Short mmCIF file of C-alpha atoms in Angstrom, two decimals:
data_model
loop_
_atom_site.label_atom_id
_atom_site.label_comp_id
_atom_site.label_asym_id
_atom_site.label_seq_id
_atom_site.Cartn_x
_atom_site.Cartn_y
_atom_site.Cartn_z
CA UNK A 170 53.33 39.39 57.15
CA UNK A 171 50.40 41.33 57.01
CA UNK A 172 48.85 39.75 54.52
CA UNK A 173 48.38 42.83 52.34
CA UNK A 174 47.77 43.02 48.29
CA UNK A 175 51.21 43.52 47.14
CA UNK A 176 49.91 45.08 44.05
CA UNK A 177 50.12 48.20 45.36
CA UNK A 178 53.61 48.19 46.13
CA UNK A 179 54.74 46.84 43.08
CA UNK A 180 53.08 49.37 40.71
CA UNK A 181 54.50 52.09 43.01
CA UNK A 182 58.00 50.79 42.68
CA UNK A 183 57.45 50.36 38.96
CA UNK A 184 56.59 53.59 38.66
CA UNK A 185 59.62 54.70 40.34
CA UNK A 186 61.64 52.35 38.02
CA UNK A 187 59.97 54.07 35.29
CA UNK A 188 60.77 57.58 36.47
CA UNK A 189 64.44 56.50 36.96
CA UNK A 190 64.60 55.91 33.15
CA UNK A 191 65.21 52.14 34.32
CA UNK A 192 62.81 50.64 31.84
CA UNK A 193 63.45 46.70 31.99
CA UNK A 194 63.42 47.18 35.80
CA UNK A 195 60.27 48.70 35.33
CA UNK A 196 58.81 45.59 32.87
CA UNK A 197 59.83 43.36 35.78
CA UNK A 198 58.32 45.01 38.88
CA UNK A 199 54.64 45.81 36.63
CA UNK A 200 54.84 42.17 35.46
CA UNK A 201 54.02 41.30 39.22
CA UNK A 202 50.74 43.34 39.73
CA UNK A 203 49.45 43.89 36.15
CA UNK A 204 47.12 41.29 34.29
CA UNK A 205 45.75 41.42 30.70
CA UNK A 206 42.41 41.96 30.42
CA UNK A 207 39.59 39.04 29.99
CA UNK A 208 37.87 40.16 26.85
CA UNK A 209 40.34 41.87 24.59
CA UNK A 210 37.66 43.53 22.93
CA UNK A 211 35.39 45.08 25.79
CA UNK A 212 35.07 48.84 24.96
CA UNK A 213 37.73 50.67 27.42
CA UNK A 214 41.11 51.18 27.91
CA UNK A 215 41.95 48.58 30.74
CA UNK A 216 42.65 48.62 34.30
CA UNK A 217 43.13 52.32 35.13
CA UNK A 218 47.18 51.04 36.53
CA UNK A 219 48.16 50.40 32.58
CA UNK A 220 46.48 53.51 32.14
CA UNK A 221 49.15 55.70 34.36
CA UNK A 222 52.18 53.90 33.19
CA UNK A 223 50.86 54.82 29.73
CA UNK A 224 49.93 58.12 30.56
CA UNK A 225 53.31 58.52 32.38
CA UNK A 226 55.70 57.17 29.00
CA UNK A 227 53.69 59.34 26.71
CA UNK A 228 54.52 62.47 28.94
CA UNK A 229 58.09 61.58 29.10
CA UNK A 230 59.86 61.49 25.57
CA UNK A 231 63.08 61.48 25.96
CA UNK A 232 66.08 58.83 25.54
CA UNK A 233 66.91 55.91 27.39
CA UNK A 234 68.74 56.43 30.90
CA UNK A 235 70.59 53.14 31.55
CA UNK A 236 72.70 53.08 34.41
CA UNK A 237 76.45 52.63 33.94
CA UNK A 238 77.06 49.11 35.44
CA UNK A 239 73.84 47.52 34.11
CA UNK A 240 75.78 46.36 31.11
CA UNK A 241 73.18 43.72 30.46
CA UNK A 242 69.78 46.56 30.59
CA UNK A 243 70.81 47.22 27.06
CA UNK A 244 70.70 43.38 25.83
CA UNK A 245 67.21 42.89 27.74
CA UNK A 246 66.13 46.53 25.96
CA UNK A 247 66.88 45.51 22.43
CA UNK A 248 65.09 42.23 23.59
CA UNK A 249 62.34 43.53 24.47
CA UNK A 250 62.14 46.12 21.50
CA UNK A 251 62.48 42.95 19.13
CA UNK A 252 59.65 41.46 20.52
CA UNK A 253 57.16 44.36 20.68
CA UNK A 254 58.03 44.99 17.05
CA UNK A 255 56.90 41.28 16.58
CA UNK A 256 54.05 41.62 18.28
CA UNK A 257 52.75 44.63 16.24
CA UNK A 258 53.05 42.64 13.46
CA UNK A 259 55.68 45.16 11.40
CA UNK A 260 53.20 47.74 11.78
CA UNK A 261 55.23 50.60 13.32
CA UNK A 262 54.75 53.79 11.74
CA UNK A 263 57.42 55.65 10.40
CA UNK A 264 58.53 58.60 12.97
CA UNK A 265 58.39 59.53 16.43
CA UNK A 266 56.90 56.20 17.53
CA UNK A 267 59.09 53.71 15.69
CA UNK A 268 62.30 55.83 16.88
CA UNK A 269 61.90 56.54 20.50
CA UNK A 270 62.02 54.00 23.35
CA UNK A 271 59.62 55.40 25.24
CA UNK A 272 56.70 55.16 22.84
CA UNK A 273 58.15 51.50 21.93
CA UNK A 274 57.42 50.66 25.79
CA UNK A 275 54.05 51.97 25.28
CA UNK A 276 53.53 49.38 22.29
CA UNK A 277 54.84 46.87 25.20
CA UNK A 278 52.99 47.75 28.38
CA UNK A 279 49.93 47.76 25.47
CA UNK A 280 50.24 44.54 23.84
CA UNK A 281 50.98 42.96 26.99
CA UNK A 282 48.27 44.45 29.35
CA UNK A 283 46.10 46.65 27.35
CA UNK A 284 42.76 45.99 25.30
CA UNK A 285 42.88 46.40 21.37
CA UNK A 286 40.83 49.69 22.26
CA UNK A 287 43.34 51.18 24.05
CA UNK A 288 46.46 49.99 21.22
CA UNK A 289 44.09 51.26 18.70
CA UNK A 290 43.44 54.49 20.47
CA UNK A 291 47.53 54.98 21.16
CA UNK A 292 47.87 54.74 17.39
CA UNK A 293 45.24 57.39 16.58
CA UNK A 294 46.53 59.44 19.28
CA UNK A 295 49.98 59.22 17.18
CA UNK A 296 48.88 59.93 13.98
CA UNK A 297 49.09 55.90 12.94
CA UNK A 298 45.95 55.57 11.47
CA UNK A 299 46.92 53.25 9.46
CA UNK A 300 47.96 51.31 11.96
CA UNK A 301 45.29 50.92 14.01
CA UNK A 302 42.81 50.08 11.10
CA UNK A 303 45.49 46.73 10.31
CA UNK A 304 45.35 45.99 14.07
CA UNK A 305 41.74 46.05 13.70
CA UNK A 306 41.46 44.18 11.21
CA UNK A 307 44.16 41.16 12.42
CA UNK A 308 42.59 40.97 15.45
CA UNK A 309 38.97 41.02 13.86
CA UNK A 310 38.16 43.28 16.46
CA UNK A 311 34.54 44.12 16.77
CA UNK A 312 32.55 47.13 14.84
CA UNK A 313 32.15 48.92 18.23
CA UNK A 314 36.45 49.24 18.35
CA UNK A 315 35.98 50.38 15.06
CA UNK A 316 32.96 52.92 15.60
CA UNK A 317 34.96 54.01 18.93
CA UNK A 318 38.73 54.20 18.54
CA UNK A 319 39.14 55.08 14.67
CA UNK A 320 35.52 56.09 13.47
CA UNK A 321 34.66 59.08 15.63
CA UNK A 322 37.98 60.23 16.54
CA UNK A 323 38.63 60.54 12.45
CA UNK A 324 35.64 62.57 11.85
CA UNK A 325 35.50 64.90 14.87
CA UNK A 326 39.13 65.38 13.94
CA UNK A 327 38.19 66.49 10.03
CA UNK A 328 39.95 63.43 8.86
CA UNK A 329 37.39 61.03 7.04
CA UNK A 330 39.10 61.78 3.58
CA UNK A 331 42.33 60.04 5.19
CA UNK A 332 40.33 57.36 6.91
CA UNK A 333 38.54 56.67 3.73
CA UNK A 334 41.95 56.90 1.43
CA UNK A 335 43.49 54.28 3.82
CA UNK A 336 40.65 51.70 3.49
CA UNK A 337 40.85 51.84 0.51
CA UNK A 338 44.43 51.71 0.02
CA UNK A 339 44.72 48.68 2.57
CA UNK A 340 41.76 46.79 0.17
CA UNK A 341 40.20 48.31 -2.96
CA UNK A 342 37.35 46.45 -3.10
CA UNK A 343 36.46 47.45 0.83
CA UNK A 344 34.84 43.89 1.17
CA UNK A 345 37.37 43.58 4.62
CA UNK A 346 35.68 46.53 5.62
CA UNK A 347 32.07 45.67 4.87
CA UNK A 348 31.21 45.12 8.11
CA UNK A 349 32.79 48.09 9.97
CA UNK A 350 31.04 50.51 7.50
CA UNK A 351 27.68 49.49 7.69
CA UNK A 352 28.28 49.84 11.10
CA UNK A 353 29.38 53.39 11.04
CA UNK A 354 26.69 54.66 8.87
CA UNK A 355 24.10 52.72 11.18
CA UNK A 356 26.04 54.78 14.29
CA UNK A 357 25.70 58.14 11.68
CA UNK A 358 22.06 57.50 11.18
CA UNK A 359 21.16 57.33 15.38
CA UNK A 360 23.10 60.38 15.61
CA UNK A 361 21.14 62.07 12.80
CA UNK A 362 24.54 63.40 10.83
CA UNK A 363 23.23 62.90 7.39
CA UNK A 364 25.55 64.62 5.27
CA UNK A 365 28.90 62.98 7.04
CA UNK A 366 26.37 59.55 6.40
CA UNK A 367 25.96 60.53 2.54
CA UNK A 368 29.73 61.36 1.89
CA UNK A 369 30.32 57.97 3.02
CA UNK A 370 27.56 55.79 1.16
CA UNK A 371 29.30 57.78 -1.62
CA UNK A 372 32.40 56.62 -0.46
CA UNK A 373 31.14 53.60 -0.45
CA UNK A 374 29.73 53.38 -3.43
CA UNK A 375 26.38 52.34 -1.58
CA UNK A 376 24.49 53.45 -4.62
CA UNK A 377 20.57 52.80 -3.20
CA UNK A 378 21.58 53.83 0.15
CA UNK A 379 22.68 57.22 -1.15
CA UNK A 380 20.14 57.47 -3.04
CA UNK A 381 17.39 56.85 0.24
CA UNK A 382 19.76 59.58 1.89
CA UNK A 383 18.84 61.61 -0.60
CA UNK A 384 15.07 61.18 -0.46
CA UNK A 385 15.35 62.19 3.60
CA UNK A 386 17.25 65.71 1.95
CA UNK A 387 14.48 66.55 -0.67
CA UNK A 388 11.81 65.52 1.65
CA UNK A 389 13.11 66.45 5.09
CA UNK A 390 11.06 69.21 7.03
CA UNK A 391 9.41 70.94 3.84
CA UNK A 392 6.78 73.63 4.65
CA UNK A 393 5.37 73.57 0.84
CA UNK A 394 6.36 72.67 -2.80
CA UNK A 395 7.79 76.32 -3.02
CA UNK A 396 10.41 75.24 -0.53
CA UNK A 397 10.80 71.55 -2.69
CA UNK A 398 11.39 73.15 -5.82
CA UNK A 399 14.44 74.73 -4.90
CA UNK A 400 15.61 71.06 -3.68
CA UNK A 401 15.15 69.74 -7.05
CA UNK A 402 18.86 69.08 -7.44
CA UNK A 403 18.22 66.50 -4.94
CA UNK A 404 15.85 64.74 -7.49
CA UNK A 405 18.54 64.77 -9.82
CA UNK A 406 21.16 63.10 -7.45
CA UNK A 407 18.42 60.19 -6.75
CA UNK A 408 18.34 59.27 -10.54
CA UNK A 409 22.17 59.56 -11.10
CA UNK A 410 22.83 56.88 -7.67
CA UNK A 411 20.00 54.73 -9.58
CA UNK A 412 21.39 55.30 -13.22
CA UNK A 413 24.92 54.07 -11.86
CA UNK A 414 23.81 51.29 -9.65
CA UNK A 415 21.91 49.88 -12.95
CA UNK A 416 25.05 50.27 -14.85
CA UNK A 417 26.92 48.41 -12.23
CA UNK A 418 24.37 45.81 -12.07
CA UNK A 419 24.10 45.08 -15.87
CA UNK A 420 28.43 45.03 -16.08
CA UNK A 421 29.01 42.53 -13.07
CA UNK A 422 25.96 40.55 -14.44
CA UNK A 423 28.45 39.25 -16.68
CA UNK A 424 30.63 38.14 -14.05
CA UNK A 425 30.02 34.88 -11.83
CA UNK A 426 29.35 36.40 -8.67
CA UNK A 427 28.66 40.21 -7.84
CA UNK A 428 31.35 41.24 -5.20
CA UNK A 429 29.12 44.13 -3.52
CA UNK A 430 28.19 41.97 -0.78
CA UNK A 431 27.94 45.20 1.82
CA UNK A 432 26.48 47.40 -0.35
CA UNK A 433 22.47 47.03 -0.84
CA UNK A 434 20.89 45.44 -3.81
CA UNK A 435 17.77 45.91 -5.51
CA UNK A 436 16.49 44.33 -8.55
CA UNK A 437 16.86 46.41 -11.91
CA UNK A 438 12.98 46.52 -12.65
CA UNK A 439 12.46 48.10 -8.69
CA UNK A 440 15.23 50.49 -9.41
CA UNK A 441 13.58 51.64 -12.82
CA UNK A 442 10.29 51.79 -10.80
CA UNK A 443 12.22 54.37 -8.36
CA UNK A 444 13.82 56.14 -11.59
CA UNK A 445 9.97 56.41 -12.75
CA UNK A 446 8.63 57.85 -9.32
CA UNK A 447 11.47 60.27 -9.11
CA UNK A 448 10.51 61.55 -12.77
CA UNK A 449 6.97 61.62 -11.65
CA UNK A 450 7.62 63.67 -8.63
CA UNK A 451 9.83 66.05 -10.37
CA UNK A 452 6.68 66.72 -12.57
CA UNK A 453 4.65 67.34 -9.33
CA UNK A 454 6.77 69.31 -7.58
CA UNK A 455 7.38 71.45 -10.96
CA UNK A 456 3.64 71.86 -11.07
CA UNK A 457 2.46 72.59 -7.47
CA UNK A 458 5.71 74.85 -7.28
CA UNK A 459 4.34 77.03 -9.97
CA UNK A 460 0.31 76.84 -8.73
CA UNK A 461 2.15 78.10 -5.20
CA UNK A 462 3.93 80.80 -7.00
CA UNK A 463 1.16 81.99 -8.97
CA UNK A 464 -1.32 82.12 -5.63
CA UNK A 465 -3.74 79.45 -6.77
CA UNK A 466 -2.95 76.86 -4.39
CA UNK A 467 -5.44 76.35 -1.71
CA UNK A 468 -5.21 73.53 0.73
CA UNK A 469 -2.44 73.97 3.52
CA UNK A 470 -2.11 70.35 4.77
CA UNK A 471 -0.07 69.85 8.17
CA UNK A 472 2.33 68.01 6.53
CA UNK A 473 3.13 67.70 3.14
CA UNK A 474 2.37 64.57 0.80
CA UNK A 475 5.28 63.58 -1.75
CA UNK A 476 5.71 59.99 -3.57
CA UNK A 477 7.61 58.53 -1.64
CA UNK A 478 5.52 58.14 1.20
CA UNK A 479 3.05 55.31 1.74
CA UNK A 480 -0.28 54.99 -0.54
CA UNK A 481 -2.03 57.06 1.74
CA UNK A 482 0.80 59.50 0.68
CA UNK A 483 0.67 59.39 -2.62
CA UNK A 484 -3.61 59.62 -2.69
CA UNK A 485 -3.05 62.90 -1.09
CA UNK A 486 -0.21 64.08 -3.73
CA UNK A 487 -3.00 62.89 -6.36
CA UNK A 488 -5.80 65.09 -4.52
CA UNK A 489 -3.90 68.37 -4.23
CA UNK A 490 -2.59 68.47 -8.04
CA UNK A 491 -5.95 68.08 -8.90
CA UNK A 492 -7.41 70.66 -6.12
CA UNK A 493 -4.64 73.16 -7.03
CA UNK A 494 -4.16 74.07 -10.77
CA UNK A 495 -6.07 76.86 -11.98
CA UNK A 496 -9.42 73.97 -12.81
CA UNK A 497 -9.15 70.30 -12.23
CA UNK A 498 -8.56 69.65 -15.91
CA UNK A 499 -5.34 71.42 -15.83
CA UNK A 500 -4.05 68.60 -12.93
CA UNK A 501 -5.90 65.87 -13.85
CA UNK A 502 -3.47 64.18 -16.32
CA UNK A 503 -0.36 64.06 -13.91
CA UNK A 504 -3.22 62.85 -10.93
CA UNK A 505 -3.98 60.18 -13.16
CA UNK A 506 -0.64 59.08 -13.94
CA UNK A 507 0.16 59.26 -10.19
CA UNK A 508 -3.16 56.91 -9.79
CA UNK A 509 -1.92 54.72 -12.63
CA UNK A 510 1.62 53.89 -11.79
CA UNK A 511 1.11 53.24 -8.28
CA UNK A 512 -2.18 51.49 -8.82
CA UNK A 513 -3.85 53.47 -6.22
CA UNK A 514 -8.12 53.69 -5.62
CA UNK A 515 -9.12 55.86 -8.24
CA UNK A 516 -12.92 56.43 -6.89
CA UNK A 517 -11.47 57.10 -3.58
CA UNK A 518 -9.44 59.66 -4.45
CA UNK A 519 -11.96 61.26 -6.85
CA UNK A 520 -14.96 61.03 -3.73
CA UNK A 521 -12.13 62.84 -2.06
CA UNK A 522 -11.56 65.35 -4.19
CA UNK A 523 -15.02 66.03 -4.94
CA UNK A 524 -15.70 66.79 -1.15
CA UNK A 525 -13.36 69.40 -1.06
CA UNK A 526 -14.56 70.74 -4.22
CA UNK A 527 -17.99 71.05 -2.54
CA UNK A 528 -16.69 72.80 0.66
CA UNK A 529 -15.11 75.30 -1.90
CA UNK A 530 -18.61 75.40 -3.09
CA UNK A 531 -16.98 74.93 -6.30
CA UNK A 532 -19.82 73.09 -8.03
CA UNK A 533 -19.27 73.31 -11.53
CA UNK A 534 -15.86 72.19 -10.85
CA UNK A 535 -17.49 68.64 -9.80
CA UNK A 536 -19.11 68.38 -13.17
CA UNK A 537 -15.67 68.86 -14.86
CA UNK A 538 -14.06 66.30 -12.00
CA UNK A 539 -16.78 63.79 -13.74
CA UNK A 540 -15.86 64.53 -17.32
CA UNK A 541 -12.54 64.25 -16.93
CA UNK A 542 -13.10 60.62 -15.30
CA UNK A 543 -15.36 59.81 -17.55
CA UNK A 544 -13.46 60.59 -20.66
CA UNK A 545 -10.32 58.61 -18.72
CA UNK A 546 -10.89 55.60 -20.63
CA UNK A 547 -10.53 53.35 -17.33
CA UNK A 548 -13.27 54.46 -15.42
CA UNK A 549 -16.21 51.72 -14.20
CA UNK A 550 -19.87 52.19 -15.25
CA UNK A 551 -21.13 53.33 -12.42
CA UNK A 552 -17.63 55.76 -10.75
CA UNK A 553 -19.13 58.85 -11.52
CA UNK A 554 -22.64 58.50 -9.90
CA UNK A 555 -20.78 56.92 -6.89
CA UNK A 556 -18.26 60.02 -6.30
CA UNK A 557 -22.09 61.92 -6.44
CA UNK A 558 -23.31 59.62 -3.97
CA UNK A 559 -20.46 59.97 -1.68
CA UNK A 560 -20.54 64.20 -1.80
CA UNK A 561 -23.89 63.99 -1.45
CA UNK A 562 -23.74 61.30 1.86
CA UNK A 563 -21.90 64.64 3.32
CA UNK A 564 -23.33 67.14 2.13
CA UNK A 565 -26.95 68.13 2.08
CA UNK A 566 -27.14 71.80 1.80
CA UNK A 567 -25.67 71.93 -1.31
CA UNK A 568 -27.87 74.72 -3.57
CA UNK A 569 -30.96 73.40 -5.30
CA UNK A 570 -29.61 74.26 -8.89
CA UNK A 571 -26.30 72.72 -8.32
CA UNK A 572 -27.51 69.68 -6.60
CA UNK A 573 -30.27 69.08 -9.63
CA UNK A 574 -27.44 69.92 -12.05
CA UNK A 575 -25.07 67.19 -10.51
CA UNK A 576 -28.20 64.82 -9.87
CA UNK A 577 -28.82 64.79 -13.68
CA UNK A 578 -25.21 64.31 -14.75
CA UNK A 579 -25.93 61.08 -13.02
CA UNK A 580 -25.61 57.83 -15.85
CA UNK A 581 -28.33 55.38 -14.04
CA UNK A 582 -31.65 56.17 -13.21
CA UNK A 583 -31.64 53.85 -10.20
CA UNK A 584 -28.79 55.85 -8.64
CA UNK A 585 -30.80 59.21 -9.73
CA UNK A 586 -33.79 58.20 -7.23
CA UNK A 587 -30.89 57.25 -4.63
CA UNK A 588 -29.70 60.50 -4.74
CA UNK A 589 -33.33 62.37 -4.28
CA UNK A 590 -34.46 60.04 -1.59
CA UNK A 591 -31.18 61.27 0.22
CA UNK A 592 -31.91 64.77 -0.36
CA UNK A 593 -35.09 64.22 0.63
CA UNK A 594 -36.46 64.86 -3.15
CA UNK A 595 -39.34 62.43 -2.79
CA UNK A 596 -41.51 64.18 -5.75
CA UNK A 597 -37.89 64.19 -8.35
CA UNK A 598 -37.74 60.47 -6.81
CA UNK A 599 -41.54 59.75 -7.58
CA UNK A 600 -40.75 61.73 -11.44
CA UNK A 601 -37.78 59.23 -12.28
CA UNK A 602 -39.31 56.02 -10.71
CA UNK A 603 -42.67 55.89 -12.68
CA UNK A 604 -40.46 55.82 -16.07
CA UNK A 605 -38.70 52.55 -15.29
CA UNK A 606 -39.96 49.51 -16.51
CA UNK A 607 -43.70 48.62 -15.00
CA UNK A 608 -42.56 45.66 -12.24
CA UNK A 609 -39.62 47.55 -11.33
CA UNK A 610 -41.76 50.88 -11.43
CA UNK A 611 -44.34 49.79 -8.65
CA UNK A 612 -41.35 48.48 -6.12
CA UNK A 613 -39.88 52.05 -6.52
CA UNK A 614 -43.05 54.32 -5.85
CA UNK A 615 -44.03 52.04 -3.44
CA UNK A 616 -41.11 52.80 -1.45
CA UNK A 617 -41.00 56.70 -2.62
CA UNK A 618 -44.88 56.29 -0.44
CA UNK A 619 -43.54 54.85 2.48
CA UNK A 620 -40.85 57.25 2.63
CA UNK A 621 -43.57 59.92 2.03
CA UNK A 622 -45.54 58.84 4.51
CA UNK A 623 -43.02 58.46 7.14
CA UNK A 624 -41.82 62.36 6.90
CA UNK A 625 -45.34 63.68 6.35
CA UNK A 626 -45.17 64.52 2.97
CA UNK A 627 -49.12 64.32 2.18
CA UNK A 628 -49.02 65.48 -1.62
CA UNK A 629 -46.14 63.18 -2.74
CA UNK A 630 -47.67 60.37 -0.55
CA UNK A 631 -50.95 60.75 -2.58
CA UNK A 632 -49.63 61.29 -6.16
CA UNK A 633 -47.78 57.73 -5.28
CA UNK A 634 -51.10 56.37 -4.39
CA UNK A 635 -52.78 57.72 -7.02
CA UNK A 636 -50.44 55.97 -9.70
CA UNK A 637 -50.18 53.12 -7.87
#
């Protein structure tokens, strides 16, 4: 008459059904006010009135109350238990759930109102894992029921190694659950948990992906190679993922297709290039590990360069091996290696290290830096005069006897006078220019004059003038 929601009234006299022990009174009245939800899949538990009858049965385990004259209660019961047994598709667990009425309601009120969170959830709650991972997976729920109802709850609970055991036991190959475990080690990764993440590549049998996780462990907030060589085990766990995933590779390449379709690929000549970096870096690490122990390491960069970085990375791995063995020689060969395999700008790296040699005022060291480049067998004509050039761009108080010394080690006589002029050398300049070849001779002292003339230099200025 009032024109009221009933609703209200006939979840309240449901509930009292319910409380009675009157169950298929109960289904009747809560058919009236409760609706199943739009979107089976949207990430809650359903209206919050499924909720409390749920909440309410789960409280109340007990057996059935049927009243003495309601002969037919027990027909509609076992009707009703018939059909929620259907509905879960024969996936009752064995126990407390398949044996007691009140739970078997549940299953009812859940099918029949409830999202495939909230069934999912009930089974988890129930210890039906396995349940809830084949409801999943009939009603292709999405990766976030996954991530939500069985995911989390199975590792905040300590039970991975049971979730794992029963993917695999519902399908070996895991293909059905490609798409759920990506997902979970994509939800891992946000939340930073690396090592539950690496269990589970391993799991997996994500071979490369393990294998990256395993770079972020060596690598991950190191302070100096003292601290990475006691994470060398980690180097040694990159190789073995690689070794196996090549092994893999080279047996299914037999086979029509490759079944991994989850699990990421790489081609076999980019995983032997990673097995050769990782053998590379073991080498460095070995090597700065022991110039750190044995106090002749130097530079203290903010953070510290490995190979697996970018180029930019792997220049400044190149630079400190070099800067921090006892004398560049000692470095030099795994530098050049490091400059070899990953093609990286030799000369740049050299100019570089020759900068910080001169900072170090370490000046005979520069002269060994050019030997060593020049004996490399793949350096250009003119790489040793430019790394020169390039110190001396920076630097112009180097000593007199060092700077004449490096100056001379110099292979072309043009680059010689370039080097004088910047030092402001202009009689050296005026020495080397009057030996070149007459035409070419003249240009050069002419402009050793001007230059002379333009800072004042009278004498050197005159002497040009004179031979001119």
């Amino acid at each position: 008459k009032s024109g009221l929601d009933p609703g209200g009234a006939w979840h309240a006299w449901g509930m009292a059904c319910l409380k009675a022990g009157n169950l298929s009174s109960a289904r009747e009245k809560f058919n009236r006010c409760l609706k199943p939800p739009m979107d089976l899949n949207q990430l809650n538990h359903g209206s919050r009135l499924v909720q409390d009858v749920i909440q309410y049965l789960e409280s109340t385990v007990k057996p059935i109350l049927i009243a003495d004259d309601d002969y037919f209660a027990t027909l509609r019961e076992l009707e009703a238990t018939l059909r929620t047994r259907s509905l879960s598709l024969e996936m009752m667990c064995e126990g407390k759930v398949q044996h007691n009425s009140y739970y078997q309601e549940c299953l009812f009120y859940l099918h029949s109102y409830g999202t495939n969170l909230a069934i999912i959830s009930f089974y988890m709650r129930h210890d039906c894992m396995r349940e809830a991972l084949l409801h999943l997976l009939n009603k292709e729920s999405p990766s976030e029921v996954f991530i939500e109802g069985i995911f989390i709850p199975s590792y905040e609970s300590g039970k991975l190694h049971m979730l794992e055991n029963l993917l695999e036991t519902i399908d070996p190959g895991l293909e059905s659950w490609g798409v759920y475990l990506i997902a979970a080690c994509k939800y891992l990764q946000r939340k930073n948990y690396y090592h539950i993440l690496y269990e589970l590549q391993q799991f997996m049998k994500d071979h490369v992906r393990a294998a990256m996780t395993c770079i972020r462990f060596f690598t991950q907030g190191a302070k100096s190679y003292t601290e990475l060589g006691g994470r060398q085990t980690w180097l040694l766990k990159i190789k073995d993922h690689l070794k196996v995933y090549l092994q893999e590779v080279s047996r299914s390449s037999g086979r029509k297709k490759m079944a991994f379709t989850f699990r990421k690929k790489m081609s076999a000549t980019d995983v032997s290039r990673h097995i050769n970096t990782v053998d590379l870096q073991t080498e460095v690490t070995k090597f700065l590990h022991r110039c750190e122990s044995s106090g002749t390491s130097q530079m203290t960069g903010s953070s510290l360069p490995t190979l697996f970085g970018n180029n930019n990375m792997k220049m400044d791995v190149a630079c400190k091996v070099m800067l921090e063995g006892k004398n560049i020689e000692e470095g030099f060969g795994i530098a050049f290696r490091v400059l070899q395999d990953f093609q990286l700008e030799a000369t740049e790296v050299y100019s570089k290290v020759a900068k910080q040699l001169v900072k170090q005022q370490k000046y005979s060291e520069i002269r060994q830096l050019l030997k060593c480049v020049n004996e490399s067998g793949v350096a250009a004509k003119n790489d040793g005069d430019n790394i020169i050039l390039n110190c001396l761009n920076e630097f112009k108080n180097i000593p007199a006897e060092d700077l004449d010394n490096l100056i001379q080690d110099m292979d072309s006589d043009e680059n010689k006078i370039q080097a004088y002029v910047m030092c402001s050398k202009l009689r050296s300049a005026y020495l080397v220019s009057v030996r070149q070849e007459k035409t070419r001779a003249v240009q050069l002292v002419q402009n050793v004059r001007q230059l002379a003339e333009n800072s004042g230099d009278d004498v050197v200025k005159a002497i040009c003038a004179q031979w001119l």
